[in-house]
GROMACS .gro file of C-alpha atoms in nm:
model
  246
    1UNK     CA    1   0.000  -0.560   2.478
    2UNK     CA    2   0.155  -0.214   2.536
    3UNK     CA    3   0.233   0.015   2.256
    4UNK     CA    4   0.483   0.296   2.194
    5UNK     CA    5   0.506   0.573   1.951
    6UNK     CA    6   0.716   0.516   1.644
    7UNK     CA    7   0.775   0.371   1.284
    8UNK     CA    8   1.031   0.267   0.932
    9UNK     CA    9   0.883   0.116   0.413
   10UNK     CA   10   0.826  -0.196   0.217
   11UNK     CA   11   0.650  -0.519   0.339
   12UNK     CA   12   0.978  -0.672   0.461
   13UNK     CA   13   0.927  -0.938   0.727
   14UNK     CA   14   1.267  -0.882   0.901
   15UNK     CA   15   1.303  -0.791   1.266
   16UNK     CA   16   1.284  -0.420   1.306
   17UNK     CA   17   1.611  -0.248   1.392
   18UNK     CA   18   1.684  -0.087   1.746
   19UNK     CA   19   1.780   0.228   1.561
   20UNK     CA   20   1.434   0.248   1.377
   21UNK     CA   21   1.253   0.188   1.700
   22UNK     CA   22   1.450   0.454   1.889
   23UNK     CA   23   1.413   0.717   1.608
   24UNK     CA   24   1.044   0.740   1.599
   25UNK     CA   25   0.969   0.830   1.956
   26UNK     CA   26   0.888   1.175   1.851
   27UNK     CA   27   0.650   1.069   1.562
   28UNK     CA   28   0.274   1.055   1.599
   29UNK     CA   29   0.217   0.686   1.573
   30UNK     CA   30   0.120   0.423   1.827
   31UNK     CA   31   0.253   0.081   1.721
   32UNK     CA   32   0.251  -0.234   1.930
   33UNK     CA   33   0.582  -0.276   2.129
   34UNK     CA   34   0.649  -0.619   1.976
   35UNK     CA   35   0.563  -0.543   1.614
   36UNK     CA   36   0.771  -0.738   1.381
   37UNK     CA   37   0.677  -0.569   1.054
   38UNK     CA   38   0.958  -0.345   0.920
   39UNK     CA   39   0.706  -0.160   0.708
   40UNK     CA   40   0.518  -0.047   1.026
   41UNK     CA   41   0.821   0.110   1.147
   42UNK     CA   42   0.928   0.263   0.806
   43UNK     CA   43   0.588   0.430   0.733
   44UNK     CA   44   0.586   0.624   1.065
   45UNK     CA   45   0.924   0.797   0.963
   46UNK     CA   46   0.809   0.947   0.626
   47UNK     CA   47   0.498   1.148   0.522
   48UNK     CA   48   0.254   1.002   0.275
   49UNK     CA   49   0.352   1.224  -0.004
   50UNK     CA   50   0.700   1.073  -0.018
   51UNK     CA   51   0.762   0.780  -0.260
   52UNK     CA   52   0.863   0.538   0.023
   53UNK     CA   53   0.511   0.548   0.173
   54UNK     CA   54   0.319   0.245   0.036
   55UNK     CA   55   0.551   0.262  -0.277
   56UNK     CA   56   0.443   0.587  -0.367
   57UNK     CA   57   0.075   0.515  -0.332
   58UNK     CA   58  -0.051   0.876  -0.263
   59UNK     CA   59   0.080   1.037  -0.574
   60UNK     CA   60  -0.060   0.731  -0.764
   61UNK     CA   61  -0.403   0.799  -0.619
   62UNK     CA   62  -0.373   1.163  -0.698
   63UNK     CA   63  -0.303   1.087  -1.072
   64UNK     CA   64  -0.534   0.804  -1.124
   65UNK     CA   65  -0.815   0.813  -0.883
   66UNK     CA   66  -0.863   1.154  -0.742
   67UNK     CA   67  -0.845   1.310  -1.089
   68UNK     CA   68  -1.147   1.095  -1.190
   69UNK     CA   69  -1.349   1.123  -0.869
   70UNK     CA   70  -1.284   1.481  -0.766
   71UNK     CA   71  -1.470   1.504  -0.435
   72UNK     CA   72  -1.421   1.219  -0.204
   73UNK     CA   73  -1.702   1.192   0.060
   74UNK     CA   74  -1.648   0.871   0.239
   75UNK     CA   75  -1.360   0.634   0.209
   76UNK     CA   76  -1.366   0.277   0.386
   77UNK     CA   77  -1.054   0.098   0.508
   78UNK     CA   78  -1.111  -0.269   0.568
   79UNK     CA   79  -0.806  -0.405   0.745
   80UNK     CA   80  -0.685  -0.071   0.867
   81UNK     CA   81  -0.405  -0.187   1.080
   82UNK     CA   82  -0.240   0.109   1.245
   83UNK     CA   83  -0.409   0.353   0.998
   84UNK     CA   84  -0.147   0.373   0.720
   85UNK     CA   85  -0.396   0.394   0.442
   86UNK     CA   86  -0.646   0.596   0.660
   87UNK     CA   87  -0.385   0.852   0.697
   88UNK     CA   88  -0.373   0.903   0.310
   89UNK     CA   89  -0.759   0.889   0.276
   90UNK     CA   90  -0.795   1.140   0.563
   91UNK     CA   91  -0.606   1.398   0.343
   92UNK     CA   92  -0.869   1.407   0.078
   93UNK     CA   93  -1.184   1.246   0.221
   94UNK     CA   94  -1.472   1.414   0.413
   95UNK     CA   95  -1.470   1.096   0.654
   96UNK     CA   96  -1.307   0.775   0.689
   97UNK     CA   97  -1.453   0.437   0.833
   98UNK     CA   98  -1.174   0.203   0.952
   99UNK     CA   99  -1.238  -0.158   1.036
  100UNK     CA  100  -0.972  -0.356   1.246
  101UNK     CA  101  -1.062  -0.686   1.413
  102UNK     CA  102  -0.752  -0.708   1.630
  103UNK     CA  103  -0.825  -0.543   1.964
  104UNK     CA  104  -0.452  -0.467   2.043
  105UNK     CA  105  -0.400  -0.305   1.696
  106UNK     CA  106  -0.754  -0.140   1.719
  107UNK     CA  107  -0.643   0.042   2.044
  108UNK     CA  108  -0.336   0.185   1.868
  109UNK     CA  109  -0.544   0.280   1.572
  110UNK     CA  110  -0.783   0.469   1.794
  111UNK     CA  111  -0.484   0.672   1.951
  112UNK     CA  112  -0.349   0.740   1.598
  113UNK     CA  113  -0.683   0.886   1.492
  114UNK     CA  114  -0.712   1.094   1.808
  115UNK     CA  115  -0.355   1.226   1.819
  116UNK     CA  116  -0.337   1.313   1.440
  117UNK     CA  117  -0.697   1.438   1.440
  118UNK     CA  118  -0.807   1.236   1.149
  119UNK     CA  119  -1.158   1.264   1.024
  120UNK     CA  120  -1.197   0.896   1.101
  121UNK     CA  121  -1.405   0.645   1.290
  122UNK     CA  122  -1.256   0.314   1.410
  123UNK     CA  123  -1.460  -0.010   1.435
  124UNK     CA  124  -1.325  -0.306   1.632
  125UNK     CA  125  -1.501  -0.561   1.421
  126UNK     CA  126  -1.411  -0.795   1.136
  127UNK     CA  127  -1.604  -0.783   0.811
  128UNK     CA  128  -1.751  -1.101   0.659
  129UNK     CA  129  -2.042  -1.233   0.478
  130UNK     CA  130  -2.250  -1.313   0.797
  131UNK     CA  131  -2.288  -1.150   1.157
  132UNK     CA  132  -2.145  -1.369   1.434
  133UNK     CA  133  -1.816  -1.491   1.568
  134UNK     CA  134  -1.492  -1.572   1.396
  135UNK     CA  135  -1.124  -1.611   1.489
  136UNK     CA  136  -0.811  -1.436   1.396
  137UNK     CA  137  -0.455  -1.543   1.438
  138UNK     CA  138  -0.204  -1.332   1.665
  139UNK     CA  139   0.068  -1.281   1.427
  140UNK     CA  140   0.341  -1.058   1.547
  141UNK     CA  141   0.357  -0.902   1.195
  142UNK     CA  142   0.018  -0.756   1.244
  143UNK     CA  143  -0.019  -0.645   0.889
  144UNK     CA  144  -0.077  -1.018   0.782
  145UNK     CA  145  -0.327  -1.098   1.050
  146UNK     CA  146  -0.597  -1.349   0.910
  147UNK     CA  147  -0.955  -1.412   1.005
  148UNK     CA  148  -1.077  -1.761   0.982
  149UNK     CA  149  -0.785  -1.894   1.196
  150UNK     CA  150  -0.832  -2.224   1.379
  151UNK     CA  151  -0.757  -2.197   1.757
  152UNK     CA  152  -0.729  -1.814   1.717
  153UNK     CA  153  -0.850  -1.519   1.912
  154UNK     CA  154  -1.225  -1.484   1.914
  155UNK     CA  155  -1.365  -1.158   1.754
  156UNK     CA  156  -1.708  -1.035   1.624
  157UNK     CA  157  -1.777  -1.010   1.251
  158UNK     CA  158  -2.061  -0.861   1.052
  159UNK     CA  159  -2.119  -0.755   0.692
  160UNK     CA  160  -2.028  -0.403   0.557
  161UNK     CA  161  -2.389  -0.384   0.425
  162UNK     CA  162  -2.529  -0.394   0.777
  163UNK     CA  163  -2.380  -0.041   0.831
  164UNK     CA  164  -2.590   0.120   0.553
  165UNK     CA  165  -2.310   0.364   0.458
  166UNK     CA  166  -2.394   0.624   0.194
  167UNK     CA  167  -2.181   0.840  -0.033
  168UNK     CA  168  -1.886   0.582  -0.038
  169UNK     CA  169  -1.642   0.672  -0.301
  170UNK     CA  170  -1.339   0.453  -0.214
  171UNK     CA  171  -1.340   0.110  -0.061
  172UNK     CA  172  -1.012  -0.045   0.024
  173UNK     CA  173  -0.983  -0.406   0.138
  174UNK     CA  174  -0.671  -0.579   0.277
  175UNK     CA  175  -0.780  -0.897   0.439
  176UNK     CA  176  -0.521  -1.177   0.377
  177UNK     CA  177  -0.731  -1.428   0.204
  178UNK     CA  178  -1.071  -1.322   0.337
  179UNK     CA  179  -1.173  -1.093   0.052
  180UNK     CA  180  -1.435  -1.301  -0.099
  181UNK     CA  181  -1.638  -1.320   0.224
  182UNK     CA  182  -1.596  -0.942   0.265
  183UNK     CA  183  -1.704  -0.875  -0.085
  184UNK     CA  184  -2.015  -1.098  -0.042
  185UNK     CA  185  -2.110  -0.904   0.267
  186UNK     CA  186  -2.051  -0.569   0.078
  187UNK     CA  187  -2.256  -0.633  -0.223
  188UNK     CA  188  -2.533  -0.385  -0.166
  189UNK     CA  189  -2.287  -0.116  -0.046
  190UNK     CA  190  -2.070  -0.154  -0.367
  191UNK     CA  191  -2.389  -0.174  -0.594
  192UNK     CA  192  -2.549   0.127  -0.444
  193UNK     CA  193  -2.252   0.355  -0.400
  194UNK     CA  194  -2.026   0.258  -0.692
  195UNK     CA  195  -1.690   0.326  -0.524
  196UNK     CA  196  -1.352   0.279  -0.667
  197UNK     CA  197  -1.234  -0.054  -0.501
  198UNK     CA  198  -0.875  -0.114  -0.402
  199UNK     CA  199  -0.805  -0.473  -0.288
  200UNK     CA  200  -0.468  -0.598  -0.177
  201UNK     CA  201  -0.396  -0.969  -0.257
  202UNK     CA  202  -0.084  -1.155  -0.132
  203UNK     CA  203   0.164  -1.318  -0.364
  204UNK     CA  204   0.020  -1.645  -0.300
  205UNK     CA  205  -0.297  -1.541  -0.480
  206UNK     CA  206  -0.119  -1.610  -0.809
  207UNK     CA  207   0.004  -1.949  -0.725
  208UNK     CA  208  -0.105  -2.245  -0.939
  209UNK     CA  209  -0.320  -2.476  -0.736
  210UNK     CA  210  -0.695  -2.579  -0.760
  211UNK     CA  211  -0.797  -2.389  -0.443
  212UNK     CA  212  -0.639  -2.069  -0.537
  213UNK     CA  213  -0.780  -2.103  -0.895
  214UNK     CA  214  -1.125  -2.118  -0.745
  215UNK     CA  215  -1.053  -1.834  -0.504
  216UNK     CA  216  -0.935  -1.611  -0.796
  217UNK     CA  217  -1.226  -1.700  -1.012
  218UNK     CA  218  -1.469  -1.630  -0.730
  219UNK     CA  219  -1.284  -1.284  -0.655
  220UNK     CA  220  -1.308  -1.167  -1.017
  221UNK     CA  221  -1.664  -1.289  -1.039
  222UNK     CA  222  -1.767  -1.053  -0.771
  223UNK     CA  223  -1.666  -0.757  -0.988
  224UNK     CA  224  -1.791  -0.895  -1.306
  225UNK     CA  225  -2.132  -0.930  -1.138
  226UNK     CA  226  -2.122  -0.566  -1.003
  227UNK     CA  227  -2.013  -0.449  -1.356
  228UNK     CA  228  -1.664  -0.341  -1.256
  229UNK     CA  229  -1.360  -0.339  -1.466
  230UNK     CA  230  -1.008  -0.401  -1.355
  231UNK     CA  231  -0.829  -0.066  -1.395
  232UNK     CA  232  -0.484  -0.155  -1.276
  233UNK     CA  233  -0.274  -0.398  -1.105
  234UNK     CA  234  -0.016  -0.216  -0.890
  235UNK     CA  235   0.228  -0.463  -0.709
  236UNK     CA  236  -0.020  -0.648  -0.496
  237UNK     CA  237  -0.314  -0.395  -0.534
  238UNK     CA  238  -0.600  -0.475  -0.766
  239UNK     CA  239  -0.782  -0.168  -0.851
  240UNK     CA  240  -1.126  -0.173  -0.990
  241UNK     CA  241  -1.347   0.101  -1.130
  242UNK     CA  242  -1.725   0.081  -1.206
  243UNK     CA  243  -1.778   0.042  -1.576
  244UNK     CA  244  -1.942   0.392  -1.598
  245UNK     CA  245  -1.632   0.557  -1.489
  246UNK     CA  246  -1.410   0.676  -1.767
   0.00000   0.00000   0.00000
């Protein structure tokens, strides 16, 4: 699938407007030509320090996370998509490691890294609790692509622990229901590095049914076992600090 340079903010699942597509040709973003996520076009039109970008996430990080961390050596972006959060992380991190299982989106991500000269490395692999093969869907709203899809597109998966990353200060995960497998495969990385963890969970995470109740309890148990506290809940972002961080 071809891509083009563009962009428009908020996770709105409407069809992007022709005006938005036309207006971003001069911007430094490569996005799939058939992208159906309005946010993917909105973000490319504003800079990360504006309130429209991820609902003001950059100033939030400055106030509540960077004020505690100070120096940020490595940030890890799991479910990097086109690099929206990597763009923010690049502004204050010594390096950024990006993981994106979709090959077509990964190709755009690589171009965005190169064009914008981010201090980032992209990995075209999914993260899980095992090393092997899984399948992802082919959603035209690429930001909600899911691993574990039946009859999907084959991709490689492995654990975050297998990379042996050191000096990790921030770990962000956006995995559309795959969080628990990723956290299982990241146990030693989190235990050894004690990063701030930012995990985006969809609205369905809060619904009342037995499966999601089990999913929620497993999710929170990961952080209890790792001795983390829930610091804040910001829209869909669950932000965890290690208990030693004050």
